[in-house]
Every structure is written in C-alpha cells, then in structure tokens.
Coordinates of C-alpha atoms in Angstrom, one line a residue:
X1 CA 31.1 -10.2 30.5
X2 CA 31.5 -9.2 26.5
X3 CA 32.1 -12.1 24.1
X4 CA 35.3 -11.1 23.7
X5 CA 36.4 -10.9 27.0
X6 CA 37.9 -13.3 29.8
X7 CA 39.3 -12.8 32.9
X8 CA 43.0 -12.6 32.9
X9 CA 44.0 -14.4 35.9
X10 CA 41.5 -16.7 37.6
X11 CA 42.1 -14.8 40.5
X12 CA 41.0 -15.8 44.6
X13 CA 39.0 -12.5 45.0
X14 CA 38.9 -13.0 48.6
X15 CA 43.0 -13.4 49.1
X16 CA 44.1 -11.2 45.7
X17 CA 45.1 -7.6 46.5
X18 CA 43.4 -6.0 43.0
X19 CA 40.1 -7.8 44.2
X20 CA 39.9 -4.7 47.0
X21 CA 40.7 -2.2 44.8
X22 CA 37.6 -0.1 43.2
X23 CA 37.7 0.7 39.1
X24 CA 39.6 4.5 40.2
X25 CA 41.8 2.7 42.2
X26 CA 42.7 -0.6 40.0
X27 CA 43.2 2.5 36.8
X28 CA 46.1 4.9 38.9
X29 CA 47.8 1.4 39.6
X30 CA 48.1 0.7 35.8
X31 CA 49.1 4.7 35.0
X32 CA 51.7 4.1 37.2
X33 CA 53.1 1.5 36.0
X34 CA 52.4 2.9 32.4
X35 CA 54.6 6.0 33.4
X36 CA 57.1 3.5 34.6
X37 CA 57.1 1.5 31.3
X38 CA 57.4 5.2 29.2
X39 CA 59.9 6.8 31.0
X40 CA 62.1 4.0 31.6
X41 CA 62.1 2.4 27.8
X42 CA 62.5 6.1 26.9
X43 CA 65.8 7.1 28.6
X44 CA 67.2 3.5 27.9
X45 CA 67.0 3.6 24.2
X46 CA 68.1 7.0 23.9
X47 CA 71.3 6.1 26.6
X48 CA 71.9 2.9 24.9
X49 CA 72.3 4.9 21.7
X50 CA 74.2 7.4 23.0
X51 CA 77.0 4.7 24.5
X52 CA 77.5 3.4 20.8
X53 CA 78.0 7.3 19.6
X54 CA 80.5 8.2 21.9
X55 CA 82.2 5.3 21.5
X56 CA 81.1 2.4 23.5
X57 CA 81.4 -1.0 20.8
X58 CA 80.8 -3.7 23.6
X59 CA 77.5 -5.5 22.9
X60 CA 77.8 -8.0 26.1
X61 CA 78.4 -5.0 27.9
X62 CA 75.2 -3.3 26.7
X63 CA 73.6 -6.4 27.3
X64 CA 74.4 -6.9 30.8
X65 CA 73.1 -3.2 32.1
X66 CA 69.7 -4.1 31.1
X67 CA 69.5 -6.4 34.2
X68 CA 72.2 -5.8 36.0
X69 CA 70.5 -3.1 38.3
X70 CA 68.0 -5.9 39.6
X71 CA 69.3 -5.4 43.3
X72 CA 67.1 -2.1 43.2
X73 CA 64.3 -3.9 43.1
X74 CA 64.9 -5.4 46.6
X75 CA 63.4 -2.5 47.9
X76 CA 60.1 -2.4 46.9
X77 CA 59.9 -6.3 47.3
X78 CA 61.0 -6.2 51.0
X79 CA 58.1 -3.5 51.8
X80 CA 55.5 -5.3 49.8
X81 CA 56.3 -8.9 50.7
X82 CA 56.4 -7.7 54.6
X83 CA 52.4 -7.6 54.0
X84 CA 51.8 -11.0 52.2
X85 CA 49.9 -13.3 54.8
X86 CA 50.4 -16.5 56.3
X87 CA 47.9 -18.0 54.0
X88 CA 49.1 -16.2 50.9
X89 CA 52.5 -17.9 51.6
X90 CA 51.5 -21.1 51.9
X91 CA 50.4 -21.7 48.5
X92 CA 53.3 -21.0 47.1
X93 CA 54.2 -23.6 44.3
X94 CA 57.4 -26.3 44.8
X95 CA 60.7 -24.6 44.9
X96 CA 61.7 -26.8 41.6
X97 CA 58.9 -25.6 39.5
X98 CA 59.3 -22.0 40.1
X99 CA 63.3 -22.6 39.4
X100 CA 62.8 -23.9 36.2
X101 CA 60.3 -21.4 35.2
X102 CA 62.6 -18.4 36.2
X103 CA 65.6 -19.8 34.9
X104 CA 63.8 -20.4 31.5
X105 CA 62.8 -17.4 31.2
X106 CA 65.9 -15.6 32.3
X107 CA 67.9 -17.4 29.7
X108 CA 65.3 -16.0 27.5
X109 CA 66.0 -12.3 28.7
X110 CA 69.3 -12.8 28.0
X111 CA 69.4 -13.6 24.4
X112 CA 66.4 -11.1 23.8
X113 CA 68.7 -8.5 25.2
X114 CA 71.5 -9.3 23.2
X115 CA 69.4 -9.0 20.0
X116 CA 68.7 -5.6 21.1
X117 CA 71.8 -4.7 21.5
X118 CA 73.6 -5.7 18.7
X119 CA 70.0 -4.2 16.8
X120 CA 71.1 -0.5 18.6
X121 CA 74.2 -1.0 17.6
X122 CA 73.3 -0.7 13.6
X123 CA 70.3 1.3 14.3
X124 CA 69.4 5.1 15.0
X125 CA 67.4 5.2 18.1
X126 CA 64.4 6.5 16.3
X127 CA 64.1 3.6 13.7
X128 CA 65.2 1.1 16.4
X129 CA 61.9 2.6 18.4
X130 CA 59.7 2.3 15.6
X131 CA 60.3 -1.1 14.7
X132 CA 59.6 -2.3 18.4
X133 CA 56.5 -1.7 17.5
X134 CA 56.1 -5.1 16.1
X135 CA 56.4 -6.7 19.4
X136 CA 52.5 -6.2 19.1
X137 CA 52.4 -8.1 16.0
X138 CA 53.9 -10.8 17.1
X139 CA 52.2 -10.4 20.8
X140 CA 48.6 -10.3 19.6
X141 CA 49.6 -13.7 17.4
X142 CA 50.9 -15.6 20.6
X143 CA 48.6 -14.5 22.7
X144 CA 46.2 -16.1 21.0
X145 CA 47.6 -19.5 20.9
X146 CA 49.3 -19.4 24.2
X147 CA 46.9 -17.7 26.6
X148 CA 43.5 -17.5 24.6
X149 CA 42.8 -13.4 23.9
X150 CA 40.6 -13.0 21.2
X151 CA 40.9 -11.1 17.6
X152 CA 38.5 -8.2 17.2
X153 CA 38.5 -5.7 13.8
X154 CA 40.0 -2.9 15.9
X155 CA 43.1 -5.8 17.2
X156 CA 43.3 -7.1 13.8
X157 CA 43.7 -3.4 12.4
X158 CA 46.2 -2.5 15.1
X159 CA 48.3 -5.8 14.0
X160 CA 48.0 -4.9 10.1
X161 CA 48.8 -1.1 10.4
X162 CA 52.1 -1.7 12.5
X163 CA 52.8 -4.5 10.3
X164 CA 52.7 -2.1 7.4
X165 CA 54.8 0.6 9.6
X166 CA 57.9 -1.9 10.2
X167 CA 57.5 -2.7 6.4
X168 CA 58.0 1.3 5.3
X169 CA 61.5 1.3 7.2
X170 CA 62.6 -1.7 5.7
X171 CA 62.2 -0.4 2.2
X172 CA 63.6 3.2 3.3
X173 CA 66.1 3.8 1.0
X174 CA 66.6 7.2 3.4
X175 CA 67.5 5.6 5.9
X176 CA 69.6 7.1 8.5
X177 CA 72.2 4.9 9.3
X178 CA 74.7 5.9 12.0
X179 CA 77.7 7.0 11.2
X180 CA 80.4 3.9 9.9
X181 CA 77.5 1.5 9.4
X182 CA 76.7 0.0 6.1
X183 CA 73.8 -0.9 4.5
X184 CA 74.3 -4.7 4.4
X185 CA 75.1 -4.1 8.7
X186 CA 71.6 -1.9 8.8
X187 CA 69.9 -4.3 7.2
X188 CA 71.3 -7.0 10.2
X189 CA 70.1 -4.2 12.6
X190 CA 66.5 -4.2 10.6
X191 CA 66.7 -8.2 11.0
X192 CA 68.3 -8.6 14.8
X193 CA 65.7 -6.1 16.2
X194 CA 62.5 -7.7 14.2
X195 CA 63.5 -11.4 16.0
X196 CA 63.8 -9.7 19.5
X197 CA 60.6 -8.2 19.1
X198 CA 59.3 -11.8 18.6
X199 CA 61.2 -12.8 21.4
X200 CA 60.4 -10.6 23.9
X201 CA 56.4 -10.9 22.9
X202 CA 57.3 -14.4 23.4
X203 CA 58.3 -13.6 26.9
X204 CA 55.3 -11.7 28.0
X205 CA 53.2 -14.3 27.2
X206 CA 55.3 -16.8 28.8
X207 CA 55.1 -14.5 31.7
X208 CA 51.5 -14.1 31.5
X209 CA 51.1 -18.2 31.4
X210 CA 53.3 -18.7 34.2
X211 CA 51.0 -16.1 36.2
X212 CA 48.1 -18.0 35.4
X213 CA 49.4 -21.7 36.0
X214 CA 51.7 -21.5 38.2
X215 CA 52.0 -18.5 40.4
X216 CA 48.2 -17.5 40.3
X217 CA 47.8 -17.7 43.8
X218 CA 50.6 -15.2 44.7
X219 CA 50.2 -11.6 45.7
X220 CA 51.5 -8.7 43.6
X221 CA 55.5 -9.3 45.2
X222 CA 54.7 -12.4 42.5
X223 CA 55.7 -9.9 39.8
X224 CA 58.6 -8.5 41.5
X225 CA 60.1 -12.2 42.5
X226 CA 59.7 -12.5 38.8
X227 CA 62.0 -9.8 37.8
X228 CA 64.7 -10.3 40.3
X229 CA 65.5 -13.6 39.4
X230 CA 65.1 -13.5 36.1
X231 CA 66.9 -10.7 35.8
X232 CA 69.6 -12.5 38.3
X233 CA 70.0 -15.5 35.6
X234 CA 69.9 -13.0 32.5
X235 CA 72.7 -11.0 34.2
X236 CA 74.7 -14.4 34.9
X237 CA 74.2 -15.7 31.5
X238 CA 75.0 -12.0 30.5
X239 CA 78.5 -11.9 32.2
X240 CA 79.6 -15.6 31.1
X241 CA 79.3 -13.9 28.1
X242 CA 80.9 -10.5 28.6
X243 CA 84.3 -13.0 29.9
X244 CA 83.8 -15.7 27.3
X245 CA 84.1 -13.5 24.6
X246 CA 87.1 -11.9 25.4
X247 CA 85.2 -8.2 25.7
X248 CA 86.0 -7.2 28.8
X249 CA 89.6 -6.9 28.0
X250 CA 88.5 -3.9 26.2
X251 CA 86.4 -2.0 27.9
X252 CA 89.2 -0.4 29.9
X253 CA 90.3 1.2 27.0
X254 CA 87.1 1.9 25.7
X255 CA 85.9 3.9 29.3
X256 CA 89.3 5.9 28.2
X257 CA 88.6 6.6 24.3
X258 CA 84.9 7.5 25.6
X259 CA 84.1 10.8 23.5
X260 CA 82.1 12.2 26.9
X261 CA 85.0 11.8 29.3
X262 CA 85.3 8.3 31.5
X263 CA 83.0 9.9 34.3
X264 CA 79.9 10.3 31.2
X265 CA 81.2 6.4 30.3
X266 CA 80.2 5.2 34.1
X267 CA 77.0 7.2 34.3
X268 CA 75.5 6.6 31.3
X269 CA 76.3 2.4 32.1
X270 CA 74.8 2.9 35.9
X271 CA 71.5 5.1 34.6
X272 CA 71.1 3.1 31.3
X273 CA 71.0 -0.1 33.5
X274 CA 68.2 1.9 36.5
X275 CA 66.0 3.1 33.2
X276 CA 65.9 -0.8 32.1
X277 CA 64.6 -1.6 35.8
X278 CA 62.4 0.9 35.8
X279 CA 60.8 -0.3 32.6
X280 CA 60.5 -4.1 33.9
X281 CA 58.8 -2.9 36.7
X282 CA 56.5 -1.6 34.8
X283 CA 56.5 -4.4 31.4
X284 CA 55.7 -7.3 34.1
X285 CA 53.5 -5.0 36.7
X286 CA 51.1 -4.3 33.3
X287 CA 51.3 -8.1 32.8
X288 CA 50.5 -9.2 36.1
X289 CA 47.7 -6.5 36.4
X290 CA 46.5 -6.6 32.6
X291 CA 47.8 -9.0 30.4
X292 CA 51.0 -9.4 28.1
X293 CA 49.5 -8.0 25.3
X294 CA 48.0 -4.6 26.7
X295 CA 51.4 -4.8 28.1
X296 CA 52.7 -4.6 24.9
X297 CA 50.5 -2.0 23.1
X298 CA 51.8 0.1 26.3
X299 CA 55.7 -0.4 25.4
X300 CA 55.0 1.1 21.7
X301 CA 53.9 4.1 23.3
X302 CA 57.0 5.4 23.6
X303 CA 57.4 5.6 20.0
X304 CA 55.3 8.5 20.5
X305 CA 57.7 10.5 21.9
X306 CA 61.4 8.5 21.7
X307 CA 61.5 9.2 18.0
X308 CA 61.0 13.2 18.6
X309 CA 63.1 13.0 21.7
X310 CA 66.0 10.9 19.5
X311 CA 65.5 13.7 17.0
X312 CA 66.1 16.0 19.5
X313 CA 69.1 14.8 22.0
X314 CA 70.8 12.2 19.5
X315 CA 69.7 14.6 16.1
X316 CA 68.4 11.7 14.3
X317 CA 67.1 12.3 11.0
X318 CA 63.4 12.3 11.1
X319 CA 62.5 12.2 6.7
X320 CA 58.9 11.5 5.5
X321 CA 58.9 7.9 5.3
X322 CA 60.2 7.6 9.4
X323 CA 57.4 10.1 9.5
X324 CA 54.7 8.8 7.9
X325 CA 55.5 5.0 9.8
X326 CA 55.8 6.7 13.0
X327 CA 52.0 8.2 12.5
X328 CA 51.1 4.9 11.5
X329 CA 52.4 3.0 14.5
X330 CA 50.4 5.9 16.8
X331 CA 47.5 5.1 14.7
X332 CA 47.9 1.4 15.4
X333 CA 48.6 1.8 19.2
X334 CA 45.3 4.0 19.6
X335 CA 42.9 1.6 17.9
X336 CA 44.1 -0.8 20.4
X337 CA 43.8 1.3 23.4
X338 CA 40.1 2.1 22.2
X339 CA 39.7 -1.3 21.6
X340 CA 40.1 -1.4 25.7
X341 CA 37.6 0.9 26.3
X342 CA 35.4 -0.2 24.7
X343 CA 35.7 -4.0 26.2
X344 CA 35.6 -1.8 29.1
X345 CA 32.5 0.2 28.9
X346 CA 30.3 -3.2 28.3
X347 CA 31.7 -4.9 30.9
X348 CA 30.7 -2.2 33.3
X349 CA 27.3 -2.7 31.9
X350 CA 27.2 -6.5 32.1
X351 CA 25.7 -7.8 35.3
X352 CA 29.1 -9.2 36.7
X353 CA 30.3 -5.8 37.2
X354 CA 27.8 -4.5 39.9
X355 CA 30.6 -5.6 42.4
X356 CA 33.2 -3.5 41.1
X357 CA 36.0 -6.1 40.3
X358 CA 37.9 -4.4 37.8
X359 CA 39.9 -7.3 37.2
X360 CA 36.8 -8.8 35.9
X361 CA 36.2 -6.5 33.0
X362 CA 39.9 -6.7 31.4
X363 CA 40.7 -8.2 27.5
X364 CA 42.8 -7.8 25.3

C-alpha cells in the first residue's frame, strides 16, 4: 500500500460483502451509486429552484422534502437486510449508542437542510451549484483531522482551485440574482450556502467516523439504516419547525397562488423530495464504500452539468465570470479524481493487492 493510502474501514474481509467483490465488480457498485448521487442532486436543485419561481416562499417546507421521502428506502433495506447473517447481526453495537449517533446526526441534517434552503431561496440554481463546490474544501480539511486522509499536491490543488472558484462568485458584481432579491439578501444566500457546505462536509465525516467506530462490523444495509433514521429525526425536527413557525398556515394558499397550477405545486414537492433520496443513497453508499471525501468530490460533479441544465430549464444567466468559476471547479474536481487513480494504479502494484481486495487500495 502507497504512503498515502490507508484502508478506509478496517473491514472483517471474511464477513464484509465488498471483501467478495473483484476490482470490476467493487468499480460498477461505486458508478452506480455515482449516477445516483448526479441525477438525484441534479433534479433536486433544479426542482427546489423551480418551487421558489413559481411561487413557493416556505423554507421549512423546502426543508422537510429533502427527507421526507425516507419511507422509499424501506425497500431496498428489507431486500438487503433479508441476506445479513446470524453472525453479522450479532455484532451489532448497543441500541443507545447507535441512538445517539443517528439522532446527532439527524439533527445535523436538519439544520444543514435549512441552510440550503433558505441559500436557494436567494440563489439562482447555477450559482447555488457552484458554490457547493466548497463542500470539498471544507471536506478535505476535516477529513484530515477527523478520519486521517492525507494531503497530496493534486488534493491540495483541488482544495485551492475551488477555493478560488467560490471566491470569483462572491465578487461577481454580474451576478444573477433572482427576480425581487437584493443584493444585501444574495449576499445572505452567498453566506447561508458557504456554512452548509461546511456542514454537510462535517456530516460526511461524521458519517464516515461512525462507520469506522461504531458500525464497522455491519453489512452494507449499515448505510441504508443510516439514512432512514437520520432522515426520520431530520424530517421530525423538520416539521416541529414547519408548525412552530407558523408556515404551514400558508401553504394552502400558496399551493393556490402556485404559477404552475396546484397539481405542478404537489408534484414538484413529491419528486423534489424522491430526487433528495435518491441522492443520499448514493452521498452515504459512496461513503460507506469510499470515504466521505471521494464522496464529496463526487457531489461537485454535478456542477458539470446543473449549471448548463439551470441555464437551460430555469434560463439562468450563465456570464464569463459563472463561466470561468464553473471551468475552475471542473478543473478542481478532475485533479482529484486523477488523484484516485493514481493512488489506485500503485496499490494494484503493491504486494497487498495480489488478492484483489479493492477495498484495500482506496484513499482519498
């Protein structure tokens, strides 16, 4: 194994599922959840956005349909949980301790989501993409402390590059604000959706530590329990919130002064909250199978293409400065990913590898 690399999760080869899976194998699982993470982040930006412009103004509301479709994910836990064994179950950690650690986290989900919210709110859905992108930033920094990943040049130019990107859109005096938002309120936006980037890097890593300390022994329904009850607290939390603040009074009336017509207000809630799901699935399968950070390299992928599909569906203004940040971010994201590779290509060289374990040859 490289210098710079370290096993992610001090896994039981002979009990953990990845352990059986060859290096073609262990790659399609990531891809898929990669296209999980993409599509789903996708269509939830561009949905959330589109729930503000037609006239949607409640930010619990927002904030409670990026959980609130956790029931979903019942489905796929019931099937893969129906093949955990008898000795897989047993070492399952004290009821208590994995309470505390879902219910932490979930109150963390919460208020992450509601700084994204009120963040889409003042943002277009291109700009609000591209700073996301900091959630690397911030990700690479607490991954270091928190679950030991190491800096290389290639990391370090990722982190600077991106850095650099957020900074062009804060200076953009071009800036395209959506429509009745001033500049003091995009500015808030700028702000709101910088600190739940932090957060939510937080989270991963938080994640990724309670993989390794607590639930390490589990099998891959381990990342699944972890998004249905986190999500079931964040959606709890969520509501109180929705009632204590006196919002849901309005959103009867808001479902009738929806531009789209009340049927468009329902769907876009119901698909805006399955697109969220469908990205967990994939944020916490790349965690579980990766780490937190390659998780969140992954997630700023889409500002490949949600910028241009923005652009597109919402007609965001795309000027040289959202441009040139955008390019930027890509350039980031791809010295990462080659970063991976090459981490990969001596592991495969390095005498541990001759048996195959890909989940020996992973760092980030």
């Amino acid at each position: 194994m490289a210098d710079n690399q370290q096993p992610i999760l001090q896994k039981d080869e002979a009990q953990h599922p990845l352990a059986k899976l060859n290096r073609l194998h262990f790659w399609l699982l990531v891809a898929l959840n990669i296209v999980f993470l993409l599509v789903g982040q996708a269509a939830a930006v561009i949905l959330g956005r589109f729930y503000y412009e037609k006239g949607g103004n409640s930010k619990w509301m927002a904030t409670v349909v990026q959980t609130a479709a956790f029931p979903l994910l019942f489905i796929p836990y019931l099937f893969i949980s129906s093949t955990q064994t008898h000795s897989e179950a047993s070492n399952r950690p004290s009821i208590i301790t994995v309470s505390v650690v879902y219910f932490v986290i979930g109150v963390l989900v919460a208020g992450d989501n509601m700084l994204y919210s009120i963040g889409l709110l003042y943002l277009s859905a291109s700009t609000y993409s591209l700073i996301c992108a900091t959630q690397l930033v911030f990700s690479a920094v607490l991954s270091y402390f928190l679950n030991h990943q190491k800096f290389t040049a290639l990391i370090m130019n990722s982190v600077v590059v991106l850095s650099l990107s957020a900074s062009l859109l804060a200076v953009n005096e071009d800036s395209d604000k959506p429509s009745g938002v001033t500049k003091s309120k995009y500015v808030i936006g700028f702000l709101v959706t910088l600190a739940a980037s932090a957060m939510y890097a937080l989270l991963l890593s938080l994640m990724q530590l309670s993989f390794q300390k607590v639930l390490k022994k589990e099998t891959f329904s381990v990342v699944l329990e972890m998004q249905i009850y986190t999500a079931i607290v964040a959606t709890a939390v969520s509501t109180v919130g929705l009632f204590a603040s006196g919002e849901w009074k309005t959103l009867h009336g808001e479902m009738g002064s929806f531009t789209a017509g009340k049927l468009a207000y329902v769907m876009t809630l119901v698909w805006t909250a399955i697109a969220w799901q469908i990205c967990s699935v994939g944020v916490v399968g790349l965690v579980f199978v990766v780490s937190s950070l390659f998780s969140n390299v992954i997630s700023t992928l889409s500002l490949a293409f949600t910028p241009i599909a923005s652009v597109m569906i919402l007609h965001d203004k795309m000027n040289g400065v959202k441009a040139i940040a955008m390019l930027m971010a890509i350039w980031g994201f791809c010295t990462y990913i080659y970063q991976n590779y090459v981490d990969d290509l001596k592991a495969s060289k390095a005498p541990s590898a001759v048996d195959d374990t890909p989940n020996e040859s992973r760092s980030c």
